[in-house]
Short mmCIF file of C-alpha atoms and ligand atoms in Angstrom, two decimals:
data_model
loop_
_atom_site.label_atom_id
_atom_site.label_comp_id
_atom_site.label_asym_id
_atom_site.label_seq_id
_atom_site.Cartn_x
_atom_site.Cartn_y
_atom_site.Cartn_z
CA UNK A 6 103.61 96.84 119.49
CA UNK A 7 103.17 97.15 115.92
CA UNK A 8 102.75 100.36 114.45
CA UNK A 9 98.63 99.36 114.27
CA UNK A 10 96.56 100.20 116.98
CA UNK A 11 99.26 100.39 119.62
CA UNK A 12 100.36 102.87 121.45
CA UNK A 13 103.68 104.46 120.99
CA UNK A 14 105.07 103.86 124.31
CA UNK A 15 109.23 104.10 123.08
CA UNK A 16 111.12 106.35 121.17
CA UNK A 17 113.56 103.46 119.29
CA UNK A 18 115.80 105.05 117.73
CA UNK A 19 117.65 108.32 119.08
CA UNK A 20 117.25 111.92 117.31
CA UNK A 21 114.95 113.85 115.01
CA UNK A 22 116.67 115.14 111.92
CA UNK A 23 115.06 118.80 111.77
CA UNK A 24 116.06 119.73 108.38
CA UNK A 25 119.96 118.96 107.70
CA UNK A 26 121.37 120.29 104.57
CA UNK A 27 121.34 117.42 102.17
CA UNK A 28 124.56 115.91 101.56
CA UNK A 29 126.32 116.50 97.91
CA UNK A 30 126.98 113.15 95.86
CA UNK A 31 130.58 114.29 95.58
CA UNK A 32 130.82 114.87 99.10
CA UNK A 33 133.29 112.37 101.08
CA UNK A 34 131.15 112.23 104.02
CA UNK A 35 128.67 109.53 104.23
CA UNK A 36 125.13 110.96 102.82
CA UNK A 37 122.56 110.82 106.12
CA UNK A 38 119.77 109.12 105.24
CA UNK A 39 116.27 109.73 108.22
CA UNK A 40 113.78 107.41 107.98
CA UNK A 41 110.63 107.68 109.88
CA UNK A 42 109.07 104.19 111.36
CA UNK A 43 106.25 103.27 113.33
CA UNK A 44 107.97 100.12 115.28
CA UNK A 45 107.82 100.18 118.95
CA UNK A 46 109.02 98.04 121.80
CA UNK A 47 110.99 95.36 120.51
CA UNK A 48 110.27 95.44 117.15
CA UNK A 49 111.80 99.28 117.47
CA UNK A 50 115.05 97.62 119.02
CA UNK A 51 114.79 94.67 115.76
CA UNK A 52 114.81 98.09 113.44
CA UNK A 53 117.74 99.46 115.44
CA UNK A 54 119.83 96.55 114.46
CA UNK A 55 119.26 96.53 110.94
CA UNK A 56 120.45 99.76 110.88
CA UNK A 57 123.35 99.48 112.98
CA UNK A 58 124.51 96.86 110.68
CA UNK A 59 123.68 98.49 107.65
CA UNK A 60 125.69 101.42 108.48
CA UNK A 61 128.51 99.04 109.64
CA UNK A 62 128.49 97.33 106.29
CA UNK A 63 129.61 100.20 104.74
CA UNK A 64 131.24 103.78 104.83
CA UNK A 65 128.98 105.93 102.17
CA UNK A 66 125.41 105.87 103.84
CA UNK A 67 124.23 106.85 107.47
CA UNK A 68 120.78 105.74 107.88
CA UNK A 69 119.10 106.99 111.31
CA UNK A 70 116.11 105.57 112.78
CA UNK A 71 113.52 107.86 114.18
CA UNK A 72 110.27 106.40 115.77
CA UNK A 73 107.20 108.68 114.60
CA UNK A 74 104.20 107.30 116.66
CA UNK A 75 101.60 104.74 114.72
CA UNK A 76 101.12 104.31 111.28
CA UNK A 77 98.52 106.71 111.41
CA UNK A 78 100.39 109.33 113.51
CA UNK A 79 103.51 109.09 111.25
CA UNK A 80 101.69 109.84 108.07
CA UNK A 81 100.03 112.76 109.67
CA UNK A 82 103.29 113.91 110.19
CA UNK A 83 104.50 113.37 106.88
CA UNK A 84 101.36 115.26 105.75
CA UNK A 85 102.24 118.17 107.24
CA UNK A 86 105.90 117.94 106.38
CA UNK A 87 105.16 117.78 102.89
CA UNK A 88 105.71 121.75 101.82
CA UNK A 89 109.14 121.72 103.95
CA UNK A 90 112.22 120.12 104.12
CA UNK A 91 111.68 118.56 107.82
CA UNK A 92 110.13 115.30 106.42
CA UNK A 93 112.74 112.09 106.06
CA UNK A 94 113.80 110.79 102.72
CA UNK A 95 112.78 107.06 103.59
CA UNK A 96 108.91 106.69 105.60
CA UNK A 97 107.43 103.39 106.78
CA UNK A 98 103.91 103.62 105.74
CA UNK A 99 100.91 101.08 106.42
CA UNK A 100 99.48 99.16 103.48
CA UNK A 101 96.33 101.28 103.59
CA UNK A 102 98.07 104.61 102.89
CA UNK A 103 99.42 103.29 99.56
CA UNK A 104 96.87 105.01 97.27
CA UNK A 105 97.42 108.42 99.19
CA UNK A 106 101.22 108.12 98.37
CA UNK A 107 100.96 107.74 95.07
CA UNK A 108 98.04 110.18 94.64
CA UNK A 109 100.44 112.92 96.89
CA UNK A 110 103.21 113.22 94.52
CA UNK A 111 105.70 113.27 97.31
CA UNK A 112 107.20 109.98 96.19
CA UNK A 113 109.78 109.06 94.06
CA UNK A 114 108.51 105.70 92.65
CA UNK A 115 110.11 102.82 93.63
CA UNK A 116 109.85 101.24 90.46
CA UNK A 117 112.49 103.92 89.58
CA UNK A 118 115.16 102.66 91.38
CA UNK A 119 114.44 98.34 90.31
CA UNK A 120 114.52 99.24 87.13
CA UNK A 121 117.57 101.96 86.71
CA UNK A 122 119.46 98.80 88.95
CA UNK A 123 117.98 95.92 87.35
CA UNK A 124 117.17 94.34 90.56
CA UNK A 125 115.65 91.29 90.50
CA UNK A 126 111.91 91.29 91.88
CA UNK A 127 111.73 87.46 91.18
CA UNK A 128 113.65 86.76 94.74
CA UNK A 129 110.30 88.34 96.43
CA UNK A 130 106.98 86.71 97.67
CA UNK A 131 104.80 87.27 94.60
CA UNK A 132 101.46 87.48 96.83
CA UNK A 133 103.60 90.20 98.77
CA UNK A 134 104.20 92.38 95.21
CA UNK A 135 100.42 91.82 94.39
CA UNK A 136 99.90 93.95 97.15
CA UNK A 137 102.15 96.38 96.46
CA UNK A 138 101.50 96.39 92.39
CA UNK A 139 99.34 99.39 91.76
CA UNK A 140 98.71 100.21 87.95
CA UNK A 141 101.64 97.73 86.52
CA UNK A 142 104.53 99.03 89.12
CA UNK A 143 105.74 99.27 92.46
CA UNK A 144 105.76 102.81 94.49
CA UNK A 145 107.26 101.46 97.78
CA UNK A 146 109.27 98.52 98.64
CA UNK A 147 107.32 96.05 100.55
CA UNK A 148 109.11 95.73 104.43
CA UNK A 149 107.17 94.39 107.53
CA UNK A 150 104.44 92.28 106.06
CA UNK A 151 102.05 90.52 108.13
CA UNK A 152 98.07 89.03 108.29
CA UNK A 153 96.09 88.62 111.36
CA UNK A 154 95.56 85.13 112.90
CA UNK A 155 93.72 83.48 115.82
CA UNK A 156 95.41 83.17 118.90
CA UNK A 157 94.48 80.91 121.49
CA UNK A 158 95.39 79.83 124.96
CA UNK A 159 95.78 75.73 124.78
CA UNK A 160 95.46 74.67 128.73
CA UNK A 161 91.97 77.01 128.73
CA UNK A 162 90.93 74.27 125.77
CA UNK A 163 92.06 71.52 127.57
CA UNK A 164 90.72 72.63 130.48
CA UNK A 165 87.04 73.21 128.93
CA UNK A 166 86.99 69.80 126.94
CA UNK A 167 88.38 71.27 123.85
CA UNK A 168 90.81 69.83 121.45
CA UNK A 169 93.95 72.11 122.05
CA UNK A 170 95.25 70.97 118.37
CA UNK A 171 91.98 72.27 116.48
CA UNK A 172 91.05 75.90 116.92
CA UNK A 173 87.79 76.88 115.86
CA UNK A 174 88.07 77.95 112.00
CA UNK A 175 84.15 79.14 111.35
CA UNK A 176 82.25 81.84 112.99
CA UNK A 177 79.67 79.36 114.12
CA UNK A 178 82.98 77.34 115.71
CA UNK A 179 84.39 80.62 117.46
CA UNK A 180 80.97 81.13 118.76
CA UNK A 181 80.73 77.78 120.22
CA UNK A 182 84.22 77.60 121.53
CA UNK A 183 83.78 80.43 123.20
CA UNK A 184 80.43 79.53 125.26
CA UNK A 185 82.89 76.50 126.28
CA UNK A 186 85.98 78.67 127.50
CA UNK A 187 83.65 81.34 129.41
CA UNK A 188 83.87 80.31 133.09
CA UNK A 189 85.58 81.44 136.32
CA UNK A 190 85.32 85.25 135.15
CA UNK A 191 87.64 84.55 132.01
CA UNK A 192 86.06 85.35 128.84
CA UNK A 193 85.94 82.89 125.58
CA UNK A 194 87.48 85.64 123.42
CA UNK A 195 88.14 89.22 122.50
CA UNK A 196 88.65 91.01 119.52
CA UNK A 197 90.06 94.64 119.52
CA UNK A 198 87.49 96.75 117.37
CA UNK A 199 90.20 97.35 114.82
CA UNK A 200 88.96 98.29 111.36
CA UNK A 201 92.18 95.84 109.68
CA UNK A 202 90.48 92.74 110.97
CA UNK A 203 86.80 93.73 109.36
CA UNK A 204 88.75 94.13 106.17
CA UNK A 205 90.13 91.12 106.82
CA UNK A 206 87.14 89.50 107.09
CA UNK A 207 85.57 90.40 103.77
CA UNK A 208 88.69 88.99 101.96
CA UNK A 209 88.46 85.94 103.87
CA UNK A 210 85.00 85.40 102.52
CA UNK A 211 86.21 86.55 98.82
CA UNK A 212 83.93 89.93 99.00
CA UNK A 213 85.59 93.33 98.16
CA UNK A 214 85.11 96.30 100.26
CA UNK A 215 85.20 98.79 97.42
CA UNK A 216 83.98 98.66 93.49
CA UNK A 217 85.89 98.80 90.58
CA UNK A 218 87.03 95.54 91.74
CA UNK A 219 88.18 96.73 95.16
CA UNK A 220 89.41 100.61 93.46
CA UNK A 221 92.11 98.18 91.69
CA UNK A 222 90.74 98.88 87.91
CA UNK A 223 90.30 102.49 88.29
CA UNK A 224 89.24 104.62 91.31
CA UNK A 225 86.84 103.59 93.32
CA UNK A 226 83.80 105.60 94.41
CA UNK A 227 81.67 103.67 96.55
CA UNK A 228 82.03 101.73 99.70
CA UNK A 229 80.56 98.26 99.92
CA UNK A 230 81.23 97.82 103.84
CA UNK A 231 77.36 97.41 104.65
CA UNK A 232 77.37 94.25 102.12
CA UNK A 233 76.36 91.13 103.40
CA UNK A 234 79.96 90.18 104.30
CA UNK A 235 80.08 92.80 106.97
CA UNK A 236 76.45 92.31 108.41
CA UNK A 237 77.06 88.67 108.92
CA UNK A 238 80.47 89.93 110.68
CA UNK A 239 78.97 92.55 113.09
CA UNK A 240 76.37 89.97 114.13
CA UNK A 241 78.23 87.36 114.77
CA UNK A 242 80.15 88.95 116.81
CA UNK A 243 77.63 91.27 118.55
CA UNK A 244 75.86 88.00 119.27
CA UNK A 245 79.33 86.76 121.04
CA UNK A 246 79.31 90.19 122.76
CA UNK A 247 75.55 90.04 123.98
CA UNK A 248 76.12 86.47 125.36
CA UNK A 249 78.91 87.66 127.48
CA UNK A 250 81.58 85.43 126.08
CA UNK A 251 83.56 88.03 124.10
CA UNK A 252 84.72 90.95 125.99
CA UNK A 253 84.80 94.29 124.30
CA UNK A 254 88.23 95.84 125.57
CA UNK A 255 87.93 98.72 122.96
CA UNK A 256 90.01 99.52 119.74
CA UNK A 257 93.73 98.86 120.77
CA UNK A 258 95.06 95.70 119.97
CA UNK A 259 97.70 96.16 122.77
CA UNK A 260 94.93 95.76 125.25
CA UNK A 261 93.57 92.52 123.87
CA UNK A 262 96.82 91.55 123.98
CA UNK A 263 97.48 91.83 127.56
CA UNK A 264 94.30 90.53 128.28
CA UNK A 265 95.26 87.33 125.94
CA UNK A 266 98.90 86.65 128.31
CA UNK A 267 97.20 87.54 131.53
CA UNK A 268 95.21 84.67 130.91
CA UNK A 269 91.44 86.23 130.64
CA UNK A 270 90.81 85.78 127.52
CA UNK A 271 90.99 82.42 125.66
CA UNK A 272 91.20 83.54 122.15
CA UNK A 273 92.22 86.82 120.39
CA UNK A 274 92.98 88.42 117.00
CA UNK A 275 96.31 90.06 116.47
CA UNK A 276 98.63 90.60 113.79
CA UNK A 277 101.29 87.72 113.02
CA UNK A 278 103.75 90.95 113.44
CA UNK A 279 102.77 90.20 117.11
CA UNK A 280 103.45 86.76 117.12
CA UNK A 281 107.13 87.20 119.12
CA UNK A 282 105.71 88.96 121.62
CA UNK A 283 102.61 86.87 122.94
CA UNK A 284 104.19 83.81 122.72
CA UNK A 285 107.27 85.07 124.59
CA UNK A 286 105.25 87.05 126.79
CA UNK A 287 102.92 83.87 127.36
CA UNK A 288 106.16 81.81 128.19
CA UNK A 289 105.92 79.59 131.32
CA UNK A 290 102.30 80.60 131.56
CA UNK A 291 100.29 79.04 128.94
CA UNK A 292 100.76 77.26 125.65
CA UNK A 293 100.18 79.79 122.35
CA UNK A 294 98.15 78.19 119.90
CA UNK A 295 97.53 79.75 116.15
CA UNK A 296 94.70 79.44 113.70
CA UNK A 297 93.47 80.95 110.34
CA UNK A 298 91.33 83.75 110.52
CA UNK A 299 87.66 82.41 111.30
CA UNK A 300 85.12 82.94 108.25
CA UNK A 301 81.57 82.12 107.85
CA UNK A 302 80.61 78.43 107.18
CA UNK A 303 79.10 79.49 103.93
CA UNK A 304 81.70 81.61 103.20
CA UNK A 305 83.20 82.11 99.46
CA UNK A 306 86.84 81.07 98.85
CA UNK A 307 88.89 84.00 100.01
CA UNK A 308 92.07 84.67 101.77
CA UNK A 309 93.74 87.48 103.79
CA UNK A 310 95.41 90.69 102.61
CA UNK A 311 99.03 91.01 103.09
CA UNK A 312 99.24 93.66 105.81
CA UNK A 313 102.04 95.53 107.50
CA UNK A 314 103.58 98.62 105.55
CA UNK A 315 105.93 99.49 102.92
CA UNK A 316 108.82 101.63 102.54
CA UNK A 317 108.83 104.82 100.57
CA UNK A 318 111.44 106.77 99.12
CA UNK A 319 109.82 110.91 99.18
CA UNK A 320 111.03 113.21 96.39
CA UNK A 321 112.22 116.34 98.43
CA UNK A 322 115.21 114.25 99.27
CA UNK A 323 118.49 115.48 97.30
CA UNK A 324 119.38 112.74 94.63
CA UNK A 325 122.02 111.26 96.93
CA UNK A 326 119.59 110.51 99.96
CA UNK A 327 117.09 108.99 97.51
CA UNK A 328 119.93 106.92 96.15
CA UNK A 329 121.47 106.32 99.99
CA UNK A 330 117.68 104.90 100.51
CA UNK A 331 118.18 102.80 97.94
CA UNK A 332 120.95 101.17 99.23
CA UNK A 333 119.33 100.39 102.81
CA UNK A 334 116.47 99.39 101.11
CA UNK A 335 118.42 96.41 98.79
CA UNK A 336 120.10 95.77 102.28
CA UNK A 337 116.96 95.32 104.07
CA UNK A 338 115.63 92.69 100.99
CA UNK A 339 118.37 90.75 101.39
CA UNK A 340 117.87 87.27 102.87
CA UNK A 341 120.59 87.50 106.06
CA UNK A 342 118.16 90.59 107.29
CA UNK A 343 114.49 89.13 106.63
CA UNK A 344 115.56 86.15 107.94
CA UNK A 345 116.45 88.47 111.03
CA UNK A 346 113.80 90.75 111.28
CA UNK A 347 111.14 87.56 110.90
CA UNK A 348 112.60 85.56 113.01
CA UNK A 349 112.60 88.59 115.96
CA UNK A 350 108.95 89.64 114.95
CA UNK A 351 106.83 87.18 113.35
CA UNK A 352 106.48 89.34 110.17
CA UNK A 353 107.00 87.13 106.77
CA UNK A 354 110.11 87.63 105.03
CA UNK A 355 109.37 89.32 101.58
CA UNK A 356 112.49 87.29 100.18
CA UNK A 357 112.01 83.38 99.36
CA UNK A 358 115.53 82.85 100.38
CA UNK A 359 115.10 84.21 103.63
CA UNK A 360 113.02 80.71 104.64
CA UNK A 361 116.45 78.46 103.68
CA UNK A 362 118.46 80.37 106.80
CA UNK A 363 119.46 78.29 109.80
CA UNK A 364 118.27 80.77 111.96
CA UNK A 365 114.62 80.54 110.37
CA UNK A 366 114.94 76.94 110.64
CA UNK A 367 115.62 76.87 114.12
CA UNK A 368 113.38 79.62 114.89
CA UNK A 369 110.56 77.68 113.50
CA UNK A 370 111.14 74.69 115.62
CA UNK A 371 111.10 76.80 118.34
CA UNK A 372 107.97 78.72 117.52
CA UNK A 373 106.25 76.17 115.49
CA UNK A 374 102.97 78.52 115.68
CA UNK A 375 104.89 80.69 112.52
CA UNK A 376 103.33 78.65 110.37
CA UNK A 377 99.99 79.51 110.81
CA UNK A 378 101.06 82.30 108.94
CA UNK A 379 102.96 81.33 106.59
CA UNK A 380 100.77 78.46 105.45
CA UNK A 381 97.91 81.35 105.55
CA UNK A 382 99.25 83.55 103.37
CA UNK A 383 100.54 80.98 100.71
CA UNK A 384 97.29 79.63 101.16
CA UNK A 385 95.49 82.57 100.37
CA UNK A 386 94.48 82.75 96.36
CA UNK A 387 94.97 86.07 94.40
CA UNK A 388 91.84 87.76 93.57
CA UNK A 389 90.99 91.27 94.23
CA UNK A 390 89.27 90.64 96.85
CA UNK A 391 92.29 89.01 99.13
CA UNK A 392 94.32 91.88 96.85
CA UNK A 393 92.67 94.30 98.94
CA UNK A 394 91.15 97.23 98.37
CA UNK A 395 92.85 100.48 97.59
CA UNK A 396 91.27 104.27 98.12
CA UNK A 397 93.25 107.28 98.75
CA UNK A 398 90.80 107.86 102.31
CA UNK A 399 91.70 104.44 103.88
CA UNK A 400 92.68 105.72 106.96
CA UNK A 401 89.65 107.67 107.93
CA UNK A 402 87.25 105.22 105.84
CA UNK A 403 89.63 102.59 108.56
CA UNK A 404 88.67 105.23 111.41
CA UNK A 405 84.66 105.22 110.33
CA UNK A 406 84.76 101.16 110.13
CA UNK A 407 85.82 101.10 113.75
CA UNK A 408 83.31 103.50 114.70
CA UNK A 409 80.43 101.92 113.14
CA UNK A 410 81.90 98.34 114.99
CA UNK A 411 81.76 100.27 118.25
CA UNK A 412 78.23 101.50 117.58
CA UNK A 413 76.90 98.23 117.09
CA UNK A 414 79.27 96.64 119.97
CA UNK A 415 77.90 99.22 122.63
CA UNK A 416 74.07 98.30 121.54
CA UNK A 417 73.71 101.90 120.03
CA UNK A 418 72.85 100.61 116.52
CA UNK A 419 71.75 97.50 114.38
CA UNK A 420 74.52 96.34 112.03
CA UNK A 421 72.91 97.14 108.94
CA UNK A 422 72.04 100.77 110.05
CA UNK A 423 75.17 101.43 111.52
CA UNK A 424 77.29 99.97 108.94
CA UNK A 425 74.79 101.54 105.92
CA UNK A 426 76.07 104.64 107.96
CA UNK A 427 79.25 104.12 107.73
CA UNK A 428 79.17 102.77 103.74
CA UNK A 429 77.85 106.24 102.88
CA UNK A 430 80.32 108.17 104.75
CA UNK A 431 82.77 107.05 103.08
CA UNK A 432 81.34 106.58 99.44
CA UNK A 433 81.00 110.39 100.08
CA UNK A 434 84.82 110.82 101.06
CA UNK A 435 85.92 109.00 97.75
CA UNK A 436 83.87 111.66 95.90
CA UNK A 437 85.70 114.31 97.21
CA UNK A 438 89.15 113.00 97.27
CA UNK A 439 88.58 111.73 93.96
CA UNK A 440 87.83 115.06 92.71
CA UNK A 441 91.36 116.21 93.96
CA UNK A 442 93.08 113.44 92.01
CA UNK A 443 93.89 114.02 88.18
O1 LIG B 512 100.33 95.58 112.88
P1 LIG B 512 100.86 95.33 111.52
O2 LIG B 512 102.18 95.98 111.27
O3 LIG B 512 100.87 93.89 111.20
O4 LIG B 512 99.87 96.03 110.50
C1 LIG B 512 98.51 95.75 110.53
C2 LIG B 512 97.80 96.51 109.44
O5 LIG B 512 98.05 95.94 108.21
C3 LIG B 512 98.15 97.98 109.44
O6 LIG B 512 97.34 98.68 108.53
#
């Protein structure tokens, strides 16, 4: 139910705020603050809280919660928003659409508001502010952060000879695994075609997807998908697809999911935002296991991209919403509510603190597959490769990754041609966007 390829089934928080007059800083009533998010099911109803107690903390800000659809829906809507007042002042947006904030102007930088309040950035995850860092500074406030891992079903291990304590880490592993675990109609695994988990990949064998060192050292201007990093992806795992022991369920991860808990599939990809909700939803079923994100035996050093979304504060906003933001936002970094919102999602705190809470303490015992995660991430060295790439087009250079995937998937194309395809398509969308960008 993350804001990913999922889709939105709730509506989490109540009321749309179509354009209120904004509130004056003098004003005695509390200043209303929207913000637009992309969390359904119960990570919508985690989000609901936060607020609630934010605005029962204290009397001068009233933040409301409004659900906007996916990541990629709620930008759109932002997008059009953008020449009117009827966009919020605070919008959850994925990692991926962090170069298209800054480049739209609509943002006031977050930077802005640490430094004008000397807030300390030290209490944060560092590898979570690499992300984030664009040019020297931050333009959003890191919130839900997560990486994908491997999920697996232990008793189908067990139950085809496999040690249930050692999931498969290479591609050549996952292959054979999963020729083990396909029997009695169940598959070995599936993977939702889900452009995230090909990026993914190339960090996790140290490659970068873009150049100027993954559009980190300037803009970039050419797309490096059909690299050897994504060929040796897309045939691994049209090889798995061709010997019938990964089932191709389409692009939503939601339906790999319910595949995963009904049992007929023995291993899947998801995000760690996720983790709550299989393992909860696997309960008296099956025993959730968690690995690192498989890589190529040969593979470079690497690591995975911190994931999730950030939150930005938009510059239409009168002064005293932008500030109001603010406030939620320190609220939201404190350690009482990460240590809340991880332990009722599976997304990493962004606040060191946050892991010294009893509540994360006894959350972990309980779901000792968090840290998978958490060792992944700190695992993970920074390079600009596992920085990940940023370009201004991500979502519809995302959108032409998952096509080319499906091509290849369906037997329409080889993975070179299809991903060549796909490598020039969007080399050719940097040109153009990067002729609108001064
Ligand atoms: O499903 P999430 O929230 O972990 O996000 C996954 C991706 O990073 C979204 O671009």
């Amino acid at each position: 139910a993350c804001g990913g390829t999922s889709q939105p089934t709730t509506t989490a928080s109540s009321g749309t705020d179509k354009g209120t007059a904004p509130a004056s800083a003098a004003s005695k009533e509390p200043v209303k603050v929207v913000w637009w998010h992309s969390m359904s099911g119960e990570l919508g109803k985690a989000i609901d809280k936060l607020v609630a107690d934010f605005n029962a903390s204290q009397k001068d800000v009233v933040v409301e919660a409004v659900f906007q659809g996916t990541y990629d829906e709620s930008l759109n809507k932002m997008k059009a928003s953008m020449d009117s007042k009827s966009g919020p002042a605070l919008i959850q947006v994925f990692e991926i659409g962090s170069r298209f904030m800054i480049d739209s102007k609509a943002i006031t930088p977050m930077q802005k508001f640490i430094d004008a309040d000397k807030f300390d950035l030290s209490q944060l995850e560092e590898n979570i502010l690499n992300y984030y860092r664009i040019d020297g500074k931050l333009n959003s406030m890191p919130f839900n952060t997560s990486n994908p891992i491997l999920y697996y079903n232990k008793d189908m291990f067990k139950a085809a000879g496999l040690d249930p304590e050692k999931p498969p880490v290479t591609y050549e592993e996952v292959a054979a695994a999963s020729k083990a675990l396909t029997k009695d109609g169940k598959y070995g695994n599936s993977f939702a075609i889900y452009g995230w988990f090909m990026e993914q990949f190339f960090a996790n064998q140290g490659a970068e997807l873009l150049n100027n060192n993954n559009g980190r050292k300037g803009l970039a201007t050419e797309s490096m998908l059909n690299s050897d990093a994504g060929i040796k992806t897309l045939t691994w795992w049209k090889q798995m697809v061709d010997d019938k022991v990964s089932l191709n369920l389409g692009r939503k991860t939601d339906d790999t999911k319910k595949a995963f808990i009904a049992g007929q599939v023995a291993m899947t990809l998801d995000s760690t935002g996720s983790l709550r909700g299989i393992v909860d939803g696997a309960q008296g079923k099956f025993e959730v296991g968690t690995g690192y994100l498989p890589k190529p035996s040969d593979a470079k050093d690497g690591g995975v991209i911190v994931g999730g979304a950030s939150v930005y504060i938009l510059n239409n906003r009168s002064e005293a919403e932008q500030n109001g933001a603010w406030q939620f936002i320190k609220f939201l970094a404190e350690p009482k509510q990460q240590a809340f919102w991880h332990v009722n999602t599976g997304y990493f705190p962004i606040t060191k603190k946050a892991y010294d809470e009893q509540i994360v303490k006894d959350n972990l015992a309980k779901y000792p597959q968090l840290k998978t995660a958490v060792d992944q991430l700190h695992a993970t060295k920074a390079n600009t490769a596992t920085q990940g790439a940023v370009m201004g087009v991500f979502p519809e250079a995302r959108q032409l990754t998952e096509s080319a995937i499906e091509e290849v998937l369906n037997g329409k194309k080889q993975p070179k041609d299809s991903l060549d395809n796909a490598a020039k398509e969007i080399t050719g969308k940097l040109g153009t966007y990067n002729k609108t960008v001064k």
